[in-house]
Coordinates of C-alpha atoms in Angstrom, one line a residue:
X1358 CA 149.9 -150.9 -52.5
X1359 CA 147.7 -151.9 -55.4
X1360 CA 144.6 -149.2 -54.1
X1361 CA 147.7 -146.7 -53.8
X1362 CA 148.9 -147.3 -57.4
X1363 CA 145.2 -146.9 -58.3
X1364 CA 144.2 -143.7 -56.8
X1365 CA 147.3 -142.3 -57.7
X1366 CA 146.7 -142.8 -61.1
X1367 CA 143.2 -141.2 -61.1
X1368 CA 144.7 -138.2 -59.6
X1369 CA 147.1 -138.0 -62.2
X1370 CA 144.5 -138.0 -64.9
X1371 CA 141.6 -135.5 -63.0
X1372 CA 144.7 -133.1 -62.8
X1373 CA 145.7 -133.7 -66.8
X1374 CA 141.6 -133.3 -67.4
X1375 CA 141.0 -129.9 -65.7
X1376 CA 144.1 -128.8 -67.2
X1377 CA 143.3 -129.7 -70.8
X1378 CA 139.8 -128.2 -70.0
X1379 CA 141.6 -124.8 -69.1
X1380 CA 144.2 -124.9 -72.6
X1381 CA 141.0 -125.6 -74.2
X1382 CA 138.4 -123.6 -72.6
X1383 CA 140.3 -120.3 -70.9
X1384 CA 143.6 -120.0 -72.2
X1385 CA 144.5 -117.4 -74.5
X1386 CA 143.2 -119.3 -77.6
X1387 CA 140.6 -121.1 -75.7
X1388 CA 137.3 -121.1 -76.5
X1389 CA 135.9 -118.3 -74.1
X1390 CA 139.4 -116.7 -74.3
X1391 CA 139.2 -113.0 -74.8
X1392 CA 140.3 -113.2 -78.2
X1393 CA 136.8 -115.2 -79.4
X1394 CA 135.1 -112.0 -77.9
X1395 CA 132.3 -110.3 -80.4
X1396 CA 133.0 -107.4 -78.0
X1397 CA 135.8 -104.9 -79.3
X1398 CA 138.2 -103.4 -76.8
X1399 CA 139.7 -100.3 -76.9
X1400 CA 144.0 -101.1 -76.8
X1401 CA 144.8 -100.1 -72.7
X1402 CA 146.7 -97.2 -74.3
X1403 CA 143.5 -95.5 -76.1
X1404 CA 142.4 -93.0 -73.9
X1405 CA 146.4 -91.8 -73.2
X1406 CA 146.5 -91.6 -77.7
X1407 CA 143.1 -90.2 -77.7
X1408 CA 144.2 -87.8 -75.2
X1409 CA 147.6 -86.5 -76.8
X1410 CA 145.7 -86.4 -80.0
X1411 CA 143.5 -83.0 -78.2
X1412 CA 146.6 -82.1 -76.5
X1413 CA 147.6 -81.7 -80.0
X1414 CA 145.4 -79.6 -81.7
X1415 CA 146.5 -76.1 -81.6
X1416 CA 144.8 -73.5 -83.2
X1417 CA 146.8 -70.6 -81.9
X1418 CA 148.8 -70.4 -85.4
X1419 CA 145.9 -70.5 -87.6
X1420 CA 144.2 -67.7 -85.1
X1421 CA 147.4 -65.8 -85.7
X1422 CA 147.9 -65.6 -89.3
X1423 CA 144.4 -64.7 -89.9
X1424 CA 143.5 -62.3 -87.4
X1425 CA 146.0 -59.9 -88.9
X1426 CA 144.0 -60.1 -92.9
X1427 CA 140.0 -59.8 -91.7
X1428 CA 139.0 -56.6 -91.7
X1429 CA 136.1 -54.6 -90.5
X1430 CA 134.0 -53.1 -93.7
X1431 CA 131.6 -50.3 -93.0
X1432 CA 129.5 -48.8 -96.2
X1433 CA 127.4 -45.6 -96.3
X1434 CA 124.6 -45.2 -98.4
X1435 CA 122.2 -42.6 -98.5
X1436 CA 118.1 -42.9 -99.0
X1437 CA 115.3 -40.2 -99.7
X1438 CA 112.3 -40.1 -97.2
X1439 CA 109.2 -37.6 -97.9
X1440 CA 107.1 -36.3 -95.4
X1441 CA 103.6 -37.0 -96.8
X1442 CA 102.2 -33.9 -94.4
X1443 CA 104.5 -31.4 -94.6
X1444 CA 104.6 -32.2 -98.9
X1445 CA 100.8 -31.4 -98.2
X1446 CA 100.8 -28.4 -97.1
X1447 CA 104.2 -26.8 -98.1
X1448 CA 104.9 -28.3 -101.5
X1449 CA 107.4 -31.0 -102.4
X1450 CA 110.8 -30.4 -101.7
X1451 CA 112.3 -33.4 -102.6
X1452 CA 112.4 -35.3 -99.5
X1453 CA 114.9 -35.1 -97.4
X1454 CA 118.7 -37.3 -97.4
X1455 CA 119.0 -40.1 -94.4
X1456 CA 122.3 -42.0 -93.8
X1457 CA 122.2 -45.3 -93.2
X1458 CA 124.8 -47.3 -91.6
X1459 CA 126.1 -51.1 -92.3
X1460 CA 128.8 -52.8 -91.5
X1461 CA 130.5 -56.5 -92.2
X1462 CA 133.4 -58.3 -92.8
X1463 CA 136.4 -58.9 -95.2
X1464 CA 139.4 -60.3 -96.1
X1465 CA 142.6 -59.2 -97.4
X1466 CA 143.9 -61.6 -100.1
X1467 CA 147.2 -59.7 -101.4
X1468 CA 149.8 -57.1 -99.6
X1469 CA 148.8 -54.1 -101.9
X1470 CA 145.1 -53.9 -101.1
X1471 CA 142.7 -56.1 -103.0
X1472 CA 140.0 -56.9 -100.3
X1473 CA 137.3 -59.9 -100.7
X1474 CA 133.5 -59.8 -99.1
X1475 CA 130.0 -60.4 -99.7
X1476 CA 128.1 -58.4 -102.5
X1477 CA 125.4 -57.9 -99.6
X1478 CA 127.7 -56.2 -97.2
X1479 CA 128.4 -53.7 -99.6
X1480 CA 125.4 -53.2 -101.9
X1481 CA 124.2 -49.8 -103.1
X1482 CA 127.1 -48.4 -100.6
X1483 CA 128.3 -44.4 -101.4
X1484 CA 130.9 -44.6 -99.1
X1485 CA 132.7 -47.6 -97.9
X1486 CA 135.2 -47.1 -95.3
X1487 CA 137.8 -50.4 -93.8
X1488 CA 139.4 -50.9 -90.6
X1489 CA 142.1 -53.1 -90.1
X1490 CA 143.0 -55.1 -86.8
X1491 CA 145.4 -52.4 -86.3
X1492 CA 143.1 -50.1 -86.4
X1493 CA 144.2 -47.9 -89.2
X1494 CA 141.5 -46.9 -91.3
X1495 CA 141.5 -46.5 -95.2
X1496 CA 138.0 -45.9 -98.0
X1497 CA 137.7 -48.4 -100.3
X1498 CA 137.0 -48.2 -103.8
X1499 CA 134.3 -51.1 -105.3
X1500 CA 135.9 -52.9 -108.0
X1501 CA 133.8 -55.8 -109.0
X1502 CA 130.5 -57.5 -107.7
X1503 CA 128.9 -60.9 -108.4
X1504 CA 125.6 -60.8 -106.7
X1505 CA 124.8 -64.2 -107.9
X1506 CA 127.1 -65.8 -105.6
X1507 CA 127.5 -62.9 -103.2
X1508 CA 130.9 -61.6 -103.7
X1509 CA 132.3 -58.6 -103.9
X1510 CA 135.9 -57.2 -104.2
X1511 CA 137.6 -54.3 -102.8
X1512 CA 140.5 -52.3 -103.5
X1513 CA 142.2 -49.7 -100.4
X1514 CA 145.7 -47.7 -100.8
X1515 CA 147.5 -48.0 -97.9
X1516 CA 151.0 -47.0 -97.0
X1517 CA 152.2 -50.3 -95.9
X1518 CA 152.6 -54.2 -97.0
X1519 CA 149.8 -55.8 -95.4
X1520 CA 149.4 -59.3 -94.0
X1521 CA 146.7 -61.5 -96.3
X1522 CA 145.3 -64.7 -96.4
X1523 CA 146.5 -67.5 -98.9
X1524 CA 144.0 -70.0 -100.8
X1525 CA 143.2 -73.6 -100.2
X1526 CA 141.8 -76.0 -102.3
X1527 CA 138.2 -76.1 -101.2
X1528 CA 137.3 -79.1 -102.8
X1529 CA 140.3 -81.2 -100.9
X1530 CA 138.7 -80.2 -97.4
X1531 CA 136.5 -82.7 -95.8
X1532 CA 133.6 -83.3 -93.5
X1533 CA 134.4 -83.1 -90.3
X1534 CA 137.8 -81.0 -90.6
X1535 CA 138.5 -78.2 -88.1
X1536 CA 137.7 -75.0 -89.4
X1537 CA 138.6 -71.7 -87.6
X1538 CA 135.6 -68.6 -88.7
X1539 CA 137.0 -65.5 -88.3
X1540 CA 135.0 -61.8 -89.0
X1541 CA 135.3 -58.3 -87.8
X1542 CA 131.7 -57.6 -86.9
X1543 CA 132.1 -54.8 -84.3
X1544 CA 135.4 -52.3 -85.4
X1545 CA 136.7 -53.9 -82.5
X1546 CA 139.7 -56.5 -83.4
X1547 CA 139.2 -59.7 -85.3
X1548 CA 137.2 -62.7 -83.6
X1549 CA 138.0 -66.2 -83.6
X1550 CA 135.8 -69.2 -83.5
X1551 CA 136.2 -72.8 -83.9
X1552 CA 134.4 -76.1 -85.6
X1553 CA 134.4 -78.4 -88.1
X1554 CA 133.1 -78.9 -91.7
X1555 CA 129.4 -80.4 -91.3
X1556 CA 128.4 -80.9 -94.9
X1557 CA 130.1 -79.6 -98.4
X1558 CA 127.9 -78.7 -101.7
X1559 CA 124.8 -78.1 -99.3
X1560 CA 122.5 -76.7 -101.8
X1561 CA 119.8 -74.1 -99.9
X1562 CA 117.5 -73.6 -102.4
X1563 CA 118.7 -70.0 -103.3
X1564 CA 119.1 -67.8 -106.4
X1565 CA 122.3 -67.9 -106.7
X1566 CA 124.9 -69.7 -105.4
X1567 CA 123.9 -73.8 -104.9
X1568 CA 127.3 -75.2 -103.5
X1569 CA 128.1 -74.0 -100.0
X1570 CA 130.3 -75.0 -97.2
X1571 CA 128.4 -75.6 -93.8
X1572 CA 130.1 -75.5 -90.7
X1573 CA 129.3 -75.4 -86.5
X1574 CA 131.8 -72.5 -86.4
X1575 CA 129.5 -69.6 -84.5
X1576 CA 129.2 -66.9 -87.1
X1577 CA 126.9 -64.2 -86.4
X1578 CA 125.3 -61.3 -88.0
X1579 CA 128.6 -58.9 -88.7
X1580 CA 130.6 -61.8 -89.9
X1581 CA 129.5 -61.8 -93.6
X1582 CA 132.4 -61.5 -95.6
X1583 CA 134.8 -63.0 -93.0
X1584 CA 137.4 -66.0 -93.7
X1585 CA 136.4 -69.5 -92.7
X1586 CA 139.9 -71.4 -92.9
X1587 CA 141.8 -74.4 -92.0
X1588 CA 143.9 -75.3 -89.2
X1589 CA 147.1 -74.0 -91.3
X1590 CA 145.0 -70.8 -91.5
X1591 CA 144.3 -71.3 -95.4
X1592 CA 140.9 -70.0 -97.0
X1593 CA 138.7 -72.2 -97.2
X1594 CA 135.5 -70.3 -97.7
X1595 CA 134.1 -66.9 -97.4
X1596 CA 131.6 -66.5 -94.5
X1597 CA 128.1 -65.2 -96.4
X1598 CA 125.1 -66.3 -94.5
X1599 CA 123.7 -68.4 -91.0
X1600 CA 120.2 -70.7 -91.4
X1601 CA 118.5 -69.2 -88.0
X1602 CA 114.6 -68.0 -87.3
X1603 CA 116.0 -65.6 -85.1
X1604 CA 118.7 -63.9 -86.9
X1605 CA 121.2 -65.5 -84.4
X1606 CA 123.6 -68.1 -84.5
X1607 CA 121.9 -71.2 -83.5
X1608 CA 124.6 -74.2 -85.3
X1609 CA 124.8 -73.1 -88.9
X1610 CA 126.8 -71.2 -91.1
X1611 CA 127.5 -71.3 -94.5
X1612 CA 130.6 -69.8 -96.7
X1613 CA 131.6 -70.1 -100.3
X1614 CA 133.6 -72.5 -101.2
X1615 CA 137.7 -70.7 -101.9
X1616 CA 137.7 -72.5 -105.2
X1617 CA 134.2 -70.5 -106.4
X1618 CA 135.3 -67.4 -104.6
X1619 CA 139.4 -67.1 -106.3
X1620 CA 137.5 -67.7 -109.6
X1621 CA 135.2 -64.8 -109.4
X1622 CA 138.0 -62.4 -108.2
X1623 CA 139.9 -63.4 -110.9
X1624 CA 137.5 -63.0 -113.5
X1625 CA 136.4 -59.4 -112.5
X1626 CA 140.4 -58.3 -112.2
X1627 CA 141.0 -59.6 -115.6
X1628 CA 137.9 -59.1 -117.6
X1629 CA 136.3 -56.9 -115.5
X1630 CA 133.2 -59.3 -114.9
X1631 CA 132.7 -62.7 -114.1
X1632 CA 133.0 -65.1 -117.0
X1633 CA 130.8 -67.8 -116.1
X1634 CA 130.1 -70.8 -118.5
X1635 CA 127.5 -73.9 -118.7
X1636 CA 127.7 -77.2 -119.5
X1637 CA 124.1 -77.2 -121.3
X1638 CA 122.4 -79.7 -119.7
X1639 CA 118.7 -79.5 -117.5
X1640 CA 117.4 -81.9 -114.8
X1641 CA 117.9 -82.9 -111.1
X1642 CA 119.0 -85.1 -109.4
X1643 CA 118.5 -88.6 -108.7
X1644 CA 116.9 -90.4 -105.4
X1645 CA 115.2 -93.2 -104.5
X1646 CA 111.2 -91.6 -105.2
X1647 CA 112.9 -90.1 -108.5
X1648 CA 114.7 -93.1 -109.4
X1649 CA 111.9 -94.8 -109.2
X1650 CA 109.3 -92.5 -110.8
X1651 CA 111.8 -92.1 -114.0
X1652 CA 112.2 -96.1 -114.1
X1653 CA 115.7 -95.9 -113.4
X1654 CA 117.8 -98.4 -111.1
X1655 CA 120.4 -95.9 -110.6
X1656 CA 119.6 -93.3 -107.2
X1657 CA 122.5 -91.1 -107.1
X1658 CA 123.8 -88.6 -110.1
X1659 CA 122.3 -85.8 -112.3
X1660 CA 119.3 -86.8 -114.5
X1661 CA 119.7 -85.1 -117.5
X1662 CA 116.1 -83.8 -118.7
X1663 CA 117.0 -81.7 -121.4
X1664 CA 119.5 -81.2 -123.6
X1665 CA 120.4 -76.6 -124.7
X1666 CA 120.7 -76.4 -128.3
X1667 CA 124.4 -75.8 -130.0
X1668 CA 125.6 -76.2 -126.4
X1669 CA 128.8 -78.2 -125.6
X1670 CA 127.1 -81.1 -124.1
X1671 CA 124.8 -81.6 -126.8
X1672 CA 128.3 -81.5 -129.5
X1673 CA 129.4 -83.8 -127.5
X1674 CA 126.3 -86.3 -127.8
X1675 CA 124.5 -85.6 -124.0
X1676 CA 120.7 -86.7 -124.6
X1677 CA 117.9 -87.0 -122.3
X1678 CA 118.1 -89.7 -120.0
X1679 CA 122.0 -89.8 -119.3
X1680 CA 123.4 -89.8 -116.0
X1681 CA 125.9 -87.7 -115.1
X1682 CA 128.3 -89.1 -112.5
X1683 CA 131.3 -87.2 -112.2
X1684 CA 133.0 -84.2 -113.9
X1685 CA 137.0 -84.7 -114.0
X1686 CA 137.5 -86.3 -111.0
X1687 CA 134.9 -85.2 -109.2
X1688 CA 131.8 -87.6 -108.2
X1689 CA 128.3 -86.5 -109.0
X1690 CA 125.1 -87.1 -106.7
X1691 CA 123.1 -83.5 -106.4
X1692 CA 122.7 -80.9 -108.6
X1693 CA 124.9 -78.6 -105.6
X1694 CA 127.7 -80.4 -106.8
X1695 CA 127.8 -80.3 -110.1
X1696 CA 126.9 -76.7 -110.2
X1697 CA 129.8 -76.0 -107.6
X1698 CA 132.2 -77.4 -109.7
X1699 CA 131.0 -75.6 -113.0
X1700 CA 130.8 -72.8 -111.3
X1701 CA 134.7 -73.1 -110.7
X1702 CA 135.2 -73.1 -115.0
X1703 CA 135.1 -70.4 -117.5
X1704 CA 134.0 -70.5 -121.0
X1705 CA 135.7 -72.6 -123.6
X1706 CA 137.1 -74.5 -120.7
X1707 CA 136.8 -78.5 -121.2
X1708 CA 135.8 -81.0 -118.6
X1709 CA 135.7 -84.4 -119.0
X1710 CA 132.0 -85.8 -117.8
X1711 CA 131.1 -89.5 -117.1
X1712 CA 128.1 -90.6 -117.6
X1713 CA 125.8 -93.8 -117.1
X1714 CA 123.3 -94.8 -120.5
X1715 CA 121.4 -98.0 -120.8
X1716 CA 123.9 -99.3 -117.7
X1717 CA 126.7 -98.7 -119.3
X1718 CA 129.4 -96.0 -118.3
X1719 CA 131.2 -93.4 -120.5
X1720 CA 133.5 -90.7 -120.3
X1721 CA 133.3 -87.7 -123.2
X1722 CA 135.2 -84.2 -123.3
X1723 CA 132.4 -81.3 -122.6
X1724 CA 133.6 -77.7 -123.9
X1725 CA 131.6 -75.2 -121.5
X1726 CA 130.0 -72.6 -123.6
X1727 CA 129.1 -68.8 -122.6
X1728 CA 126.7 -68.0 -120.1
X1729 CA 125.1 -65.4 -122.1
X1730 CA 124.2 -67.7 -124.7
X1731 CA 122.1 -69.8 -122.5
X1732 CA 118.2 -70.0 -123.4
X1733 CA 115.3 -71.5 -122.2
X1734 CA 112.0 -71.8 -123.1
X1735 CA 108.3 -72.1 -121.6
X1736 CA 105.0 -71.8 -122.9
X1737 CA 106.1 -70.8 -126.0
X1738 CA 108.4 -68.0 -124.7
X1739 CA 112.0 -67.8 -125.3
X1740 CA 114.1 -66.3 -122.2
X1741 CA 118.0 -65.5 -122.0
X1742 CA 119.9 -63.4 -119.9
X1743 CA 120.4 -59.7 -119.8
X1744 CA 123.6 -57.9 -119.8
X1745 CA 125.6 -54.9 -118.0
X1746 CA 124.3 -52.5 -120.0
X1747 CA 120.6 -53.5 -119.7
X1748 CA 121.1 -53.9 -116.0
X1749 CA 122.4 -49.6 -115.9
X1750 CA 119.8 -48.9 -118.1
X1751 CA 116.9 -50.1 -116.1
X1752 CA 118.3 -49.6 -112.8
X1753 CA 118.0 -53.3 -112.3
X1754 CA 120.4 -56.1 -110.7
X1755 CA 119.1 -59.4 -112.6
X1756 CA 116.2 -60.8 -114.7
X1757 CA 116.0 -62.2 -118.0
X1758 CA 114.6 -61.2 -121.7
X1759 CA 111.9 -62.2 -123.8
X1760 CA 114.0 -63.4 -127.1
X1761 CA 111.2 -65.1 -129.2
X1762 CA 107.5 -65.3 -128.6
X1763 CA 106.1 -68.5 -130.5
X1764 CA 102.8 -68.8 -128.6
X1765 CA 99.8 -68.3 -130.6
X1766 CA 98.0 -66.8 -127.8
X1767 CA 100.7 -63.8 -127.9
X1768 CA 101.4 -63.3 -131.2
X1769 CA 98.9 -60.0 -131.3
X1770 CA 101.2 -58.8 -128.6
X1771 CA 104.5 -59.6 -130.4
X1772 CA 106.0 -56.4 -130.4
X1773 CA 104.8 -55.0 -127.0
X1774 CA 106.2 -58.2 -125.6
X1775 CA 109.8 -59.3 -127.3
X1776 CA 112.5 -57.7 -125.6
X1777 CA 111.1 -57.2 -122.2
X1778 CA 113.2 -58.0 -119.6
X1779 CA 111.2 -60.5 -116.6
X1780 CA 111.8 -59.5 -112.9
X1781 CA 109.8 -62.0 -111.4
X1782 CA 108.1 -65.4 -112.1
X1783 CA 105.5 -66.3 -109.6
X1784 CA 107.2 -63.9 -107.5
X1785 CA 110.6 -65.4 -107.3
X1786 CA 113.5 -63.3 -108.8
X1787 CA 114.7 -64.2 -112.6
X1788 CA 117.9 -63.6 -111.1
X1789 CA 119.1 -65.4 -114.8
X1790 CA 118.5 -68.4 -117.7
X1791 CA 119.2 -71.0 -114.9
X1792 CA 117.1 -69.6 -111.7
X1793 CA 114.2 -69.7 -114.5
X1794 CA 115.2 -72.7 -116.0
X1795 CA 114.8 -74.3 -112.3
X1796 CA 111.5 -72.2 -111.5
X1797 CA 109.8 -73.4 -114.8
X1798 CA 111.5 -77.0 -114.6
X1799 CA 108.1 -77.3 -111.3
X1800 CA 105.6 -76.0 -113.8
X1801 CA 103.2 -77.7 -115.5
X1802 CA 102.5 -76.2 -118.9
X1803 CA 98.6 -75.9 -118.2
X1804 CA 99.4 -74.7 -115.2
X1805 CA 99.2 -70.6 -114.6
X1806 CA 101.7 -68.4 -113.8
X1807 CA 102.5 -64.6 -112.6
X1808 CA 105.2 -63.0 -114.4
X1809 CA 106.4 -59.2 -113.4
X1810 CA 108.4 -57.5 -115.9
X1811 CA 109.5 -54.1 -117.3
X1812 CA 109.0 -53.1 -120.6
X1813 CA 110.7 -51.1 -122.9
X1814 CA 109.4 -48.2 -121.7
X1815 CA 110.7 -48.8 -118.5
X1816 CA 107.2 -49.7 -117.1
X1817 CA 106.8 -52.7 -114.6
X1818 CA 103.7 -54.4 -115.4
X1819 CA 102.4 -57.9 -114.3
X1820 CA 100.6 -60.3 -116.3
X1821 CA 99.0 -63.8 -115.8
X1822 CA 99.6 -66.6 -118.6

């Protein structure tokens, strides 16, 4: 009885061990329970979320409202060509007139007419003729142009209300949004294809425009001047441009931001041109190599360089070596974002800018002056911009003026020299103030450079300084 008692009571305590060693060790707050896993797992209902979540995303209503407002633009423009030969031996006869044919893309943006697309789709057009998805075709009369950032705006008469598209907020879209890109390439009906938002304020080292939208959306040679838009069908972005070595879609695309676009159109259908305005400042902006080079600890902003006199930044007490990190409520780190959102402003508008000096951060109000105003100076040249009525008189579409010559070195050729307009430095175009200001801002002062230019005269001449 007593060696009955006894291995009854060991049982009793092996089965209390192993089943404290399983509460302790297994259970559900054990110590190789699944909840003291490093691994993450997916809830069991993921995949079924996930997969309503696809299920879900319908484009068919975006597709629809903007199918009906992009239009197919087609523009005419005519060229003389000489037969070297037959001038030879019968005399000039002032060439002979050759049509030549483009065609792109466009969107309506109000019921009576007004029509947005690139300035490239329709540049030096005669004739420019629009279909639209119904097929009813109307000519077009050019209203307004802004070749800087590659808009233009059209105007047709037709005998009907039409469908047009409505604008979003650029600057509230976001990386990885679904975008639908729709263009009229072919005079066939409106195409439709789909993406998302792969980077915003993607600067690509243009003339103009700094600030664009980049997107996966196929776009293809046709669809310039087409709407990129949201999955409500609001615009977005106009479609201007792909990144491709073979002229093909191959993953980019590119469109200007709505925000930049609406502002232009509205300037040229109030004012008649595009008011643009500065904030006065010069520099770059900030990463690790530069950061490092300039001795600052900071690596993301705009490094203010310079300072344009009687401009609004420097009223408002800007100097060299500020960092500017945000403009309203906007966040600054490249020099595409800061000129997309100036870009957006007109003259005499005021924007609140923060700023980082000696590691401490402040906040002033920045009135934007004029455009026009804007110099720049290099080698002892003055530069500023040119306006409508120099561009008609020279035939030209951009380039910048001598305003003061106060290099030594020129001063016998003073007069010859102040008030030429430059086409070209180094062979990239003066499109304006800023292009220069950016060209120059890689120079080094000993350091020569090729400058084409038309004098007053109307003589392009080239000279080496």
């Amino acid at each position: 009885m007593k060696k009955f008692s006894s291995l009854f009571l060991v049982s009793v305590l092996s089965g209390a061990t192993t089943l404290a060693g399983y509460k302790l060790l297994i259970d559900n707050d054990g110590f190789f329970s699944k909840s003291k896993s490093v691994v993450t797992l997916a809830p069991s209902n993921y995949a079924k979320n996930a997969s309503l979540v696809l299920e879900g995303l319908d484009f068919t209503e975006a597709a629809d409202k903007t199918v009906h407002t992009v239009v197919h633009v087609k523009n005419v423009s005519y060229r003389t060509i000489s037969n070297p030969m037959l001038e030879f031996f019968y005399g000039y006869n002032g060439g002979q007139q050759q049509e030549q044919v483009g065609t792109g893309s466009g969107v309506i943006i109000s019921e009576d007419g007004y029509i947005v697309t690139n300035n490239h789709v329709v540049k030096d057009a005669s004739d420019i003729e629009i279909t639209l998805n119904n097929k009813k075709t109307y000519k077009a009369k050019l209203i307004g142009t802004d070749s800087k950032m590659d808009i233009a705006l059209l105007k047709i008469n037709a005998d009907e209300k039409l469908a047009y598209s409505v604008f979003a907020d650029s600057d509230t879209s976001k990386i990885g949004e679904w975008v639908l890109a729709v263009g009229n390439p072919y005079n066939l009906t409106s195409t439709v294809t789909a993406g998302i938002i792969s980077a915003k304020a993607r600067n690509l080292d243009t003339n103009g425009i700094q600030s664009f939208i980049q997107t996966d959306a196929a776009v293809n040679p046709g669809n310039s001047g087409g709407a990129l838009v949201n999955t409500r069908g609001e615009l977005i972005g106009i479609n201007t441009m792909i990144s491709s070595q073979t002229g093909s879609y191959v993953g980019y695309s590119f469109a200007v931001p709505s925000n930049i676009a609406r502002k232009i159109i509205e300037d040229i259908m109030e004012f008649g041109n595009v008011q643009r305005g500065i904030l006065g400042v010069e520099g770059g902006e900030l990463n690790s190599a530069a950061s490092k080079e300039l001795g600052v600890k900071e690596t993301q902003g705009f490094y203010v360089k310079k300072v344009t006199k009687n401009s609004g930044a420097e009223k408002s007490g800007l100097t060299k070596g500020d960092i500017i990190i945000k403009l309203d409520n906007q966040n600054i780190n490249t020099y595409a974002e800061l000129s997309g959102f100036i870009n957006t402003k007109r003259p005499n508008d005021k924007v609140q800018v923060s700023y980082i000096r000696d590691g401490k951060t402040y906040t002033v109000p920045v009135v934007l002056t004029k455009n026009e105003f804007y110099t720049t100076e290099f080698k002892g040249i003055e530069f500023e911009n040119i306006d409508a009525a120099d561009k008609k008189k020279y035939r030209i579409d951009a380039g910048v003026r001598i305003k003061e010559i106060n290099n030594d070195n020129l001063k016998p050729y003073y007069d010859e020299l102040k008030g030429t307009i430059i086409l070209s430095i180094d062979n990239v175009k003066a499109t304006d103030v800023e292009t220069v200001s950016r060209i120059i801002e890689k120079k080094d002062e000993n350091q020569s450079v090729s400058i084409e230019m038309i004098n007053k005269m109307g003589q392009r001449i080239r000279i080496i300084i």
